[in-house]
Coordinates of C-alpha atoms in Angstrom, one line a residue:
Chain A
X1 CA -0.5 0.1 0.0
X2 CA 1.3 3.5 -1.0
X3 CA -0.4 6.5 -1.1
X4 CA -0.4 10.2 -0.8
X5 CA -3.1 12.7 1.1
X6 CA -3.5 16.1 2.2
X7 CA -2.5 17.2 5.2
X8 CA -6.0 18.1 6.9
X9 CA -8.5 15.3 5.2
X10 CA -6.3 12.8 6.3
X11 CA -6.6 14.0 10.0
X12 CA -10.1 14.9 9.9
X13 CA -11.2 11.8 8.8
X14 CA -8.4 10.2 11.6
X15 CA -10.6 11.7 14.3
X16 CA -13.9 11.3 13.2
X17 CA -13.3 7.8 12.7
X18 CA -11.2 7.8 15.6
X19 CA -14.4 8.5 17.6
X20 CA -15.9 5.3 17.3
X21 CA -12.7 3.0 18.4
X22 CA -13.5 1.6 21.5
X23 CA -12.2 2.4 25.5
X24 CA -12.1 -1.2 26.4
X25 CA -11.0 -3.7 23.3
X26 CA -12.2 -7.4 24.3
X27 CA -9.6 -7.8 21.3
X28 CA -6.8 -6.0 20.1
X29 CA -7.8 -5.7 16.4
X30 CA -10.7 -3.3 17.5
X31 CA -8.1 -0.9 18.5
X32 CA -6.8 -1.0 15.8
X33 CA -8.3 1.6 12.8
X34 CA -9.1 0.1 9.1
X35 CA -6.7 1.5 6.3
X36 CA -8.3 0.1 2.8
X37 CA -6.1 2.1 -0.2
X38 CA -8.2 2.3 -3.1
X39 CA -9.8 4.9 -5.5
X40 CA -10.0 6.3 -2.9
X41 CA -8.6 5.9 1.3
X42 CA -11.9 4.3 3.3
X43 CA -10.8 4.1 7.4
X44 CA -12.6 1.9 8.9
X45 CA -13.6 1.0 13.0
X46 CA -15.8 -1.1 15.2
X47 CA -16.4 -1.7 18.5
X48 CA -19.7 -4.0 17.9
X49 CA -21.6 -1.6 19.2
X50 CA -21.3 1.1 16.9
X51 CA -19.0 1.5 13.6
X52 CA -17.9 4.6 11.3
X53 CA -16.3 4.8 7.6
X54 CA -15.8 6.6 5.6
X55 CA -13.8 7.9 2.7
X56 CA -11.3 10.3 1.5
X57 CA -9.0 11.0 -1.9
X58 CA -6.8 10.3 -1.6
X59 CA -2.9 9.1 -5.0
X60 CA -2.7 5.9 -4.6
X61 CA 0.6 4.8 -5.8
X62 CA 0.0 0.7 -4.8
X63 CA -3.7 0.0 -3.0
X64 CA -3.4 -2.8 -0.5
X65 CA -5.0 -2.7 3.8
X66 CA -3.1 -1.8 6.8
X67 CA -4.0 -2.6 11.4
X68 CA -2.8 0.2 12.8
X69 CA -3.1 1.6 16.3
X70 CA -6.2 3.5 16.1
X71 CA -5.6 5.9 18.8
X72 CA -1.9 6.3 17.9
X73 CA -2.4 7.4 14.4
X74 CA -5.2 10.0 14.8
X75 CA -2.9 11.5 17.8
X76 CA 0.0 11.6 15.0
X77 CA -2.4 13.1 12.8
X78 CA -3.6 16.0 14.8
X79 CA -0.1 17.0 15.9
X80 CA 1.0 16.9 11.8
X81 CA 3.1 19.7 10.2
X82 CA 1.4 20.7 7.9
X83 CA 2.7 19.1 4.5
X84 CA 1.0 16.3 2.3
X85 CA 1.2 13.3 3.8
X86 CA 2.6 10.1 2.8
X87 CA 1.8 6.1 4.0
X88 CA 3.4 3.4 3.0
X89 CA 3.1 -0.2 4.3
X90 CA 6.8 -1.8 4.2
X91 CA 6.5 -5.4 5.7
X92 CA 4.4 -5.3 8.9
X93 CA 5.1 -2.2 9.4
X94 CA 3.6 1.2 8.2
X95 CA 5.2 3.9 7.6
X96 CA 4.0 8.0 7.5
X97 CA 6.1 10.7 6.1
X98 CA 4.9 14.3 6.5
X99 CA 7.9 16.3 5.9
X100 CA 10.7 15.9 6.9
X101 CA 8.1 13.7 10.1
X102 CA 8.7 10.5 10.0
X103 CA 6.6 7.0 11.8
X104 CA 6.8 3.9 12.0
X105 CA 3.4 1.5 13.6
X106 CA 3.3 -1.7 13.6
X107 CA 0.6 -3.5 11.9
X108 CA -2.0 -6.1 13.2
X109 CA -2.9 -8.9 11.6
X110 CA -5.6 -7.9 8.5
X111 CA -7.5 -10.7 8.0
X112 CA -8.4 -10.9 12.3
X113 CA -10.6 -7.8 12.0
X114 CA -14.2 -7.9 11.6
X115 CA -16.0 -7.7 8.9
X116 CA -18.0 -4.1 9.6
X117 CA -21.9 -4.7 9.8
X118 CA -24.2 -3.4 6.3
X119 CA -25.9 -1.3 6.3
X120 CA -29.7 -1.4 6.4
X121 CA -31.5 -0.9 3.6
X122 CA -32.2 2.6 3.5
X123 CA -35.1 4.3 4.4
X124 CA -34.7 8.9 3.5
X125 CA -33.0 11.2 3.8
X126 CA -33.2 14.8 6.6
X127 CA -31.4 18.4 6.4
X128 CA -28.6 17.7 8.1
X129 CA -28.3 20.6 10.7
X130 CA -31.7 20.5 11.6
X131 CA -31.4 16.8 12.8
X132 CA -28.0 17.8 14.7
X133 CA -30.7 20.4 15.7
X134 CA -33.3 18.3 16.5
X135 CA -31.4 15.2 18.2
X136 CA -29.4 18.2 20.2
X137 CA -32.7 18.9 21.9
X138 CA -33.7 15.8 22.7
X139 CA -30.8 13.9 23.5
X140 CA -30.4 16.0 26.5
X141 CA -33.4 14.1 28.2
X142 CA -31.9 10.7 28.3
X143 CA -31.3 9.1 31.1
X144 CA -28.0 8.5 32.2
X145 CA -27.7 5.5 34.8
X146 CA -28.0 1.4 33.4
X147 CA -30.6 1.1 35.8
X148 CA -33.0 0.8 33.3
X149 CA -31.3 0.4 30.2
X150 CA -34.4 1.7 27.8
X151 CA -33.9 5.1 28.6
X152 CA -30.4 5.7 27.6
X153 CA -32.2 6.2 24.6
X154 CA -34.4 8.0 21.7
X155 CA -36.7 7.2 20.5
X156 CA -36.3 7.1 17.3
X157 CA -40.8 7.2 15.0
X158 CA -40.7 7.9 11.6
X159 CA -44.2 8.1 9.8
X160 CA -44.2 8.7 6.6
X161 CA -42.8 12.2 6.3
X162 CA -42.9 13.0 10.0
X163 CA -40.2 12.7 12.3
X164 CA -40.3 12.4 16.1
X165 CA -37.6 12.2 18.8
X166 CA -38.1 12.0 22.3
X167 CA -36.1 10.7 25.4
X168 CA -37.3 11.2 28.5
X169 CA -34.5 10.3 32.7
X170 CA -38.0 10.1 34.4
X171 CA -37.8 13.9 35.2
X172 CA -38.4 15.6 32.2
X173 CA -39.0 14.4 28.5
X174 CA -38.2 15.6 25.5
X175 CA -39.9 16.1 22.2
X176 CA -39.4 17.0 18.9
X177 CA -41.1 17.1 15.7
X178 CA -39.2 17.2 12.8
X179 CA -39.9 16.8 8.9
X180 CA -37.8 14.7 6.0
X181 CA -37.5 13.5 3.0
X182 CA -39.0 9.1 3.2
X183 CA -37.5 6.6 0.7
X184 CA -41.6 5.4 0.0
X185 CA -44.5 8.2 1.4
X186 CA -46.2 5.3 3.5
X187 CA -42.6 4.5 5.2
X188 CA -43.2 4.0 8.5
X189 CA -40.4 2.8 11.5
X190 CA -39.9 2.8 15.3
X191 CA -36.2 2.4 16.9
X192 CA -34.5 2.9 19.9
X193 CA -31.1 4.7 19.4
X194 CA -28.7 5.2 22.3
X195 CA -28.8 8.7 23.3
X196 CA -24.7 8.9 23.5
X197 CA -24.5 7.8 20.3
X198 CA -27.1 9.8 17.9
X199 CA -25.4 12.9 19.6
X200 CA -22.1 12.8 18.5
X201 CA -23.6 10.6 14.8
X202 CA -26.2 13.6 14.2
X203 CA -23.6 16.3 15.6
X204 CA -20.0 15.2 13.1
X205 CA -22.1 14.6 10.0
X206 CA -23.5 18.1 9.5
X207 CA -19.9 18.6 6.7
X208 CA -23.3 16.9 4.1
X209 CA -26.4 19.3 3.5
X210 CA -28.6 16.0 3.2
X211 CA -27.9 12.8 5.7
X212 CA -29.0 9.9 4.7
X213 CA -30.8 7.7 7.5
X214 CA -30.8 4.1 7.2
X215 CA -32.9 1.7 9.1
X216 CA -35.9 -1.3 9.3
X217 CA -33.8 -4.1 7.7
X218 CA -36.3 -7.4 8.9
X219 CA -34.5 -10.4 9.2
X220 CA -31.3 -10.1 7.5
X221 CA -29.0 -7.0 7.0
X222 CA -29.5 -4.2 9.1
X223 CA -31.4 -6.1 12.1
X224 CA -31.6 -3.8 14.8
X225 CA -29.7 -1.0 13.3
X226 CA -29.9 1.9 12.5
X227 CA -27.5 3.5 10.3
X228 CA -26.5 6.8 9.0
X229 CA -24.7 8.4 6.5
X230 CA -23.8 12.4 5.5
X231 CA -21.0 14.0 3.4
X232 CA -18.5 10.9 2.7
X233 CA -19.1 9.0 6.2
X234 CA -21.5 6.9 7.1
X235 CA -21.6 5.4 11.1
X236 CA -24.4 2.6 11.7
X237 CA -25.4 2.1 15.9
X238 CA -27.1 -1.4 17.5
X239 CA -30.2 -0.3 18.4
X240 CA -31.8 -0.8 22.4
X241 CA -34.2 -4.0 23.5
X242 CA -37.4 -3.1 24.7
X243 CA -40.6 -0.5 25.2
X244 CA -40.4 3.0 25.3
X245 CA -42.2 4.9 27.8
X246 CA -46.2 5.2 26.0
X247 CA -44.0 9.1 26.3
X248 CA -47.9 10.5 24.3
X249 CA -49.8 10.0 27.5
X250 CA -47.5 12.1 29.6
X251 CA -47.4 15.7 27.9
X252 CA -50.8 16.8 28.9
X253 CA -53.8 17.7 26.8
X254 CA -54.8 21.2 28.3
X255 CA -52.3 23.8 29.7
X256 CA -54.9 26.0 33.1
X257 CA -52.5 29.4 32.1
X258 CA -48.9 29.2 31.0
X259 CA -46.7 32.4 31.7
X260 CA -43.7 34.2 28.4
X261 CA -40.8 35.0 30.1
X262 CA -37.2 36.3 27.6
X263 CA -34.9 33.5 27.2
X264 CA -31.8 34.3 28.4
X265 CA -32.9 36.7 31.0
X266 CA -34.3 33.7 32.4
X267 CA -31.7 31.5 31.4
X268 CA -29.0 34.1 33.8
X269 CA -31.4 34.4 36.4
X270 CA -31.5 31.2 36.7
X271 CA -28.1 30.4 37.0
X272 CA -27.6 34.0 39.2
X273 CA -30.3 31.9 42.0
X274 CA -29.5 28.7 41.7
X275 CA -26.3 29.1 43.2
X276 CA -27.3 29.6 46.1
X277 CA -29.9 26.2 46.0
X278 CA -28.2 23.5 48.0
X279 CA -27.6 19.9 45.6
X280 CA -31.4 18.6 45.0
X281 CA -33.8 21.6 45.7
X282 CA -35.4 23.4 44.0
X283 CA -35.9 27.0 42.4
X284 CA -39.3 27.8 43.7
X285 CA -40.5 30.1 40.4
X286 CA -43.7 32.5 42.0
X287 CA -45.5 33.8 38.7
X288 CA -47.7 37.3 39.1
X289 CA -49.0 39.5 36.2
X290 CA -46.1 41.0 34.7
X291 CA -43.8 39.4 36.7
X292 CA -41.7 36.1 37.8
X293 CA -39.8 36.1 41.2
X294 CA -37.2 33.1 41.2
X295 CA -35.5 32.2 44.7
X296 CA -33.9 30.0 46.3
X297 CA -32.0 28.8 49.6
X298 CA -34.8 27.9 53.2
X299 CA -34.7 29.2 55.9
X300 CA -32.0 28.8 58.3
X301 CA -29.1 28.9 54.3
X302 CA -28.3 31.0 52.1
X303 CA -30.9 32.5 50.6
X304 CA -31.5 34.7 46.9
X305 CA -34.7 36.3 44.9
X306 CA -34.5 37.8 42.1
X307 CA -37.5 39.2 39.2
X308 CA -37.8 39.4 35.9
X309 CA -40.8 41.1 33.8
X310 CA -42.1 38.3 32.4
X311 CA -46.1 37.8 30.9
X312 CA -48.9 35.5 32.2
X313 CA -52.6 34.0 31.3
X314 CA -54.1 32.0 34.0
X315 CA -54.2 32.9 37.3
X316 CA -50.8 33.6 39.9
X317 CA -48.7 30.2 40.2
X318 CA -46.0 29.3 42.3
X319 CA -43.8 26.7 41.5
X320 CA -40.7 25.2 42.2
X321 CA -38.8 23.2 39.7
X322 CA -34.6 21.8 39.6
X323 CA -32.7 24.6 38.3
X324 CA -30.7 22.0 36.3
X325 CA -33.6 20.9 34.2
X326 CA -35.1 24.1 34.2
X327 CA -31.3 25.4 32.1
X328 CA -30.8 22.0 30.3
X329 CA -34.8 22.5 28.7
X330 CA -34.4 26.6 28.1
X331 CA -30.8 25.8 27.2
X332 CA -32.9 23.7 24.4
X333 CA -35.7 25.9 22.7
X334 CA -33.9 27.5 20.3
X335 CA -36.8 30.3 21.0
X336 CA -36.0 33.7 22.4
X337 CA -39.2 34.0 24.0
X338 CA -39.3 31.1 26.2
X339 CA -43.5 29.4 27.4
X340 CA -43.8 27.7 29.8
X341 CA -46.9 26.4 30.3
X342 CA -48.9 24.4 33.0
X343 CA -51.7 22.8 34.8
X344 CA -51.3 22.9 39.2
X345 CA -48.2 23.6 40.8
X346 CA -47.9 19.5 41.3
X347 CA -48.5 18.1 37.5
X348 CA -45.7 18.9 34.6
X349 CA -45.3 22.0 33.2
X350 CA -44.5 22.3 29.3
X351 CA -41.8 24.1 28.2
X352 CA -41.4 25.3 24.5
X353 CA -40.4 28.4 22.6
X354 CA -43.1 31.0 21.6
X355 CA -45.5 30.0 19.4
X356 CA -44.5 32.1 15.3
X357 CA -48.8 32.6 15.4
X358 CA -51.8 31.7 17.8
X359 CA -52.3 28.0 17.4
X360 CA -49.2 27.3 16.0
X361 CA -47.9 23.8 17.5
X362 CA -44.4 24.1 19.1
X363 CA -42.1 21.4 17.4
X364 CA -39.8 21.1 20.2
X365 CA -41.7 20.2 23.8
X366 CA -40.1 19.4 27.0
X367 CA -41.9 18.5 29.7
X368 CA -40.7 19.3 33.2
X369 CA -41.6 17.6 36.6
X370 CA -42.3 20.2 39.3
X371 CA -40.0 20.0 42.8
X372 CA -43.3 19.8 45.5
X373 CA -43.0 21.9 48.1
X374 CA -42.6 20.8 51.5
X375 CA -45.2 23.5 53.2
Chain B
X1 CA -14.7 -1.5 77.5
X2 CA -13.7 1.3 80.5
X3 CA -15.0 5.0 79.6
X4 CA -12.9 8.2 81.9
X5 CA -13.7 10.9 81.0
X6 CA -10.7 13.0 82.9
X7 CA -8.9 16.0 83.3
X8 CA -5.5 15.2 82.2
X9 CA -2.6 16.2 79.8
X10 CA -0.9 13.2 78.7
X11 CA 2.9 13.1 77.3
X12 CA 4.4 10.1 74.1
X13 CA 7.8 8.9 74.6
X14 CA 9.0 6.6 72.0
X15 CA 9.4 7.2 67.7
X16 CA 8.8 10.9 68.6
X17 CA 7.1 12.9 72.0
X18 CA 4.7 14.4 71.8
X19 CA 1.9 16.6 74.1
X20 CA -1.2 17.2 74.7
X21 CA -2.2 19.6 77.4
X22 CA -4.6 20.1 80.0
X23 CA -8.1 19.6 79.0
X24 CA -10.6 17.8 79.3
X25 CA -11.2 14.3 77.1
X26 CA -12.2 11.1 76.6
X27 CA -9.8 7.9 77.3
X28 CA -10.6 4.3 76.5
X29 CA -9.5 1.3 77.7
X30 CA -10.1 -1.5 76.3
X31 CA -10.2 -5.3 77.0
X32 CA -7.4 -6.0 74.7
X33 CA -5.8 -3.8 76.9
X34 CA -5.5 -0.4 73.8
X35 CA -5.1 3.1 75.3
X36 CA -7.0 6.0 72.8
X37 CA -7.4 9.7 74.1
X38 CA -10.0 11.5 71.8
X39 CA -11.4 14.7 72.0
X40 CA -14.8 15.7 71.3
X41 CA -14.9 16.3 67.3
X42 CA -14.5 13.7 64.2
X43 CA -15.8 10.5 64.1
X44 CA -12.6 8.4 63.9
X45 CA -9.4 9.3 65.1
X46 CA -8.1 9.2 68.3
X47 CA -5.4 12.5 69.2
X48 CA -3.4 9.2 70.7
X49 CA -2.9 6.0 71.2
X50 CA -1.2 2.9 72.2
X51 CA -2.0 -0.2 70.7
X52 CA -1.6 -3.5 72.0
X53 CA 0.2 -5.3 74.2
X54 CA 0.5 -2.1 76.3
X55 CA 0.3 -2.3 80.2
X56 CA -1.3 0.2 82.0
X57 CA 0.2 1.6 85.2
X58 CA -1.6 3.7 87.4
X59 CA -0.3 5.5 90.5
X60 CA -1.1 8.0 93.0
X61 CA 0.8 11.4 91.9
X62 CA 0.5 14.8 93.2
X63 CA 2.5 17.6 91.6
X64 CA 0.7 21.2 90.4
X65 CA -2.3 20.2 91.1
X66 CA -2.1 16.3 89.7
X67 CA -3.7 13.6 91.7
X68 CA -2.9 10.2 89.7
X69 CA -0.4 9.3 86.1
X70 CA -1.5 6.7 84.3
X71 CA 0.9 5.4 82.0
X72 CA 0.9 3.1 79.2
X73 CA 3.5 1.2 78.0
X74 CA 4.4 -1.3 74.8
X75 CA 5.3 -4.5 75.4
X76 CA 7.8 -4.8 72.6
X77 CA 8.8 -1.4 71.9
X78 CA 8.6 -0.4 75.7
X79 CA 7.3 3.1 74.3
X80 CA 5.3 4.9 76.3
X81 CA 1.8 7.3 77.4
X82 CA 1.6 9.8 80.0
X83 CA -1.2 10.6 81.2
X84 CA -0.6 13.3 83.8
X85 CA -4.8 13.1 85.6
X86 CA -6.1 16.5 87.1
X87 CA -9.7 15.4 87.7
X88 CA -11.7 12.5 86.8
X89 CA -15.7 13.7 86.1
X90 CA -16.5 9.5 84.8
X91 CA -15.2 7.2 85.1
X92 CA -17.5 3.0 84.2
X93 CA -16.3 0.0 83.2
X94 CA -19.1 -2.2 80.7
X95 CA -18.5 -6.0 79.6
X96 CA -19.7 -6.2 76.4
X97 CA -17.6 -9.5 74.6
X98 CA -17.7 -10.3 71.7
X99 CA -18.1 -8.5 68.7
X100 CA -20.2 -10.2 65.8
X101 CA -17.5 -7.9 63.9
X102 CA -19.6 -5.8 60.4
X103 CA -21.9 -6.9 58.3
X104 CA -21.2 -5.7 55.0
X105 CA -22.6 -8.2 52.4
X106 CA -26.5 -7.1 54.2
X107 CA -27.4 -5.5 51.4
X108 CA -26.0 -8.7 49.0
X109 CA -28.0 -10.9 50.6
X110 CA -31.5 -8.6 50.3
X111 CA -30.8 -8.1 46.8
X112 CA -31.2 -11.5 45.8
X113 CA -33.1 -12.2 48.4
X114 CA -35.6 -8.4 46.6
X115 CA -34.6 -9.9 43.0
X116 CA -36.0 -14.0 43.8
X117 CA -39.3 -11.8 45.0
X118 CA -39.1 -9.9 41.4
X119 CA -38.0 -12.0 39.3
X120 CA -40.2 -10.5 36.4
X121 CA -37.5 -7.7 36.4
X122 CA -35.2 -9.6 34.0
X123 CA -38.2 -9.8 31.7
X124 CA -41.4 -10.4 31.3
X125 CA -42.1 -14.1 31.1
X126 CA -39.0 -15.6 33.7
X127 CA -40.1 -18.5 36.2
X128 CA -37.3 -18.3 39.6
X129 CA -35.7 -22.4 40.0
X130 CA -34.7 -21.8 43.4
X131 CA -32.5 -19.0 45.5
X132 CA -29.1 -20.2 46.4
X133 CA -28.7 -23.0 43.8
X134 CA -26.4 -25.6 44.7
X135 CA -23.6 -26.8 42.3
X136 CA -20.1 -27.9 43.8
X137 CA -17.8 -25.1 44.2
X138 CA -20.7 -23.4 46.0
X139 CA -24.0 -22.3 45.4
X140 CA -25.3 -19.4 42.8
X141 CA -27.0 -16.6 43.9
X142 CA -30.5 -17.1 41.6
X143 CA -31.2 -20.2 39.0
X144 CA -34.1 -19.3 36.9
X145 CA -35.7 -19.9 33.3
X146 CA -36.4 -16.9 31.1
X147 CA -39.3 -17.1 28.7
X148 CA -38.6 -20.0 27.0
X149 CA -37.6 -21.3 29.9
X150 CA -33.6 -21.1 29.2
X151 CA -31.8 -21.5 32.2
X152 CA -30.6 -18.6 33.3
X153 CA -27.4 -18.1 35.9
X154 CA -28.0 -15.2 38.2
X155 CA -24.7 -13.6 40.0
X156 CA -25.7 -10.6 42.7
X157 CA -23.4 -8.3 44.1
X158 CA -23.4 -5.2 45.1
X159 CA -20.6 -3.2 43.7
X160 CA -20.1 -5.0 39.8
X161 CA -16.0 -6.0 40.0
X162 CA -14.0 -7.8 37.5
X163 CA -14.5 -11.1 40.6
X164 CA -17.7 -11.1 40.1
X165 CA -17.8 -12.4 36.7
X166 CA -15.0 -14.8 36.7
X167 CA -16.8 -16.2 39.9
X168 CA -19.8 -16.6 37.8
X169 CA -18.2 -17.4 34.7
X170 CA -16.8 -21.1 37.0
X171 CA -20.5 -21.5 38.3
X172 CA -21.5 -21.7 34.3
X173 CA -18.5 -23.7 33.5
X174 CA -20.0 -26.7 36.3
X175 CA -24.1 -25.9 34.8
X176 CA -23.3 -26.2 31.5
X177 CA -21.9 -29.6 31.9
X178 CA -25.3 -30.5 33.3
X179 CA -27.3 -31.7 30.5
X180 CA -30.3 -31.2 31.9
X181 CA -29.4 -27.7 32.2
X182 CA -26.9 -26.7 29.7
X183 CA -27.2 -24.0 28.3
X184 CA -27.3 -22.3 30.7
X185 CA -26.6 -18.4 30.4
X186 CA -25.2 -15.6 32.8
X187 CA -26.4 -12.8 34.5
X188 CA -24.4 -10.3 36.1
X189 CA -26.7 -8.3 38.3
X190 CA -25.2 -5.4 40.7
X191 CA -26.6 -1.8 42.0
X192 CA -23.1 -0.9 40.2
X193 CA -20.3 -2.6 37.2
X194 CA -17.5 -1.4 36.8
X195 CA -17.0 -0.9 33.5
X196 CA -14.1 -3.4 33.0
X197 CA -16.6 -6.7 34.4
X198 CA -18.7 -4.7 32.3
X199 CA -15.9 -5.4 28.5
X200 CA -15.0 -9.6 30.3
X201 CA -19.4 -10.1 30.6
X202 CA -19.8 -8.9 27.2
X203 CA -16.5 -11.0 25.8
X204 CA -17.7 -13.7 27.1
X205 CA -20.9 -13.8 26.8
X206 CA -22.5 -12.8 30.0
X207 CA -25.9 -10.0 30.2
X208 CA -25.2 -7.0 32.6
X209 CA -28.2 -5.9 34.3
X210 CA -28.2 -2.8 37.0
X211 CA -30.2 -3.7 39.8
X212 CA -32.2 -0.2 41.4
X213 CA -32.6 -1.5 44.9
X214 CA -35.0 1.6 45.9
X215 CA -37.7 0.2 42.7
X216 CA -37.0 -3.6 44.5
X217 CA -37.8 -2.3 47.8
X218 CA -40.7 -0.5 46.8
X219 CA -39.5 2.4 47.3
X220 CA -41.0 5.0 45.1
X221 CA -38.7 8.0 43.8
X222 CA -40.6 11.4 44.2
X223 CA -41.5 13.9 41.7
X224 CA -40.9 11.2 38.3
X225 CA -42.8 11.9 35.0
X226 CA -44.2 8.3 35.8

């Protein structure tokens, strides 16, 4: 194998692929990055859960394959000088030269490397930036501990042209709807994708305008998998088992009222006031006509109070939230004005952006459970 | 166990010299001869102490307002702890008897009992064969059958470490020799599973399950959506 490649192209491709290298490889070859030089260079990494493959333009002199330590290659590529890079295999070694820097890497047996899972059948495509934004809005609400594995996933529901993403950790629930272009107009599918993988993938596949999603293999190839492809990068992930919570029934159907507050001022105020909130203690929000008073801390401890301008539709209400959860939601709504819709101080409230017009449905909803106030 | 609260000063003479000025303190003299001097704070470390083997010699000592002097001498090194006592405020002795020791595996046993009771936590349609299923190398925590009637051995730990996976692997090897049970699948269940243990378990085809002690005990979490 012998080829030349642009330094930045190699560094980008290697860095992206290296994200899928397993932290604790059960077999040594999985710590390797697979290089295949043909018309283009193909780099792959695989940890039995997630696979990543990227292709890049090269000047190939001699096609071939090699398997080298992925960690090491990515560290080397990150710090190469700005010159074209040449990679050559020499027996059981790979030589990498860039300007005056030369590296010799040991290779691992290519034939021991597992073959990457096949992509499931293509299901449709979605704007990559919109998808990345949608995933980041939803993934924040996913659970992080393994007690209930189902909660560490993002539920993806596809019904024709609508994709609904949802995740919850039992304290909050984030739901986002977006449009996409399915291969078939009657396409429908559901999947539970590990939230961390989905968030990382969506964020890193924004180089192309469109992101192709592959899903819904039954039996045979791609069963229990989801695939994403965009900008020369493709990745597959195994899906989580289990039924997701029937989350739609958790969303209140009607509200007693709602309040609107300017998002940036609200975020700043919550951050300030929550400085005195001990761990697991809430920030209390008292809404009245024209204003909301934020308070934290009780009795013998430090206390903080701040008042903000707000509009209230409905009766005065005092409701308390975990400040971390509230801030996550405010950061995700992606709107200048935040709307908090509520029924009672003990029932879940819904955080959304202010709808564009009357009756317009917000495409993102963040349901948050209030903290019950004692006394 | 003898508890003494006394106004005393303490001098230690040995590898180094230390002096505690006159103040009221708690002195514990335990049945093995050890002596420790405590201040009124913190739970674990005495101000000064002498480990056994040691002897305590009490003598009258009248100087500068003192009434007694206790000398604790270490049997081997000869190091000395000298307590000069001005006033004894409290002095009682109790016979405590033999201590049963600290039980750290109480939670583990309870987890086993709870999981056996709620075996469907592992999956719908699962049924319990028995707890403490005997094998030649010791009992398996739980033996159960999954929804397809396949045999599953469950090892329960509080903290899931690599040792637990090894233990389960040994049981599985033995259980799989029994034609009535084989094939036997393994589940490693713990409240918290170390990443290394997870990798080893997955590599050996053993599933990992994180247990929620509170949920098993039926303690409901407040303020959740469902």
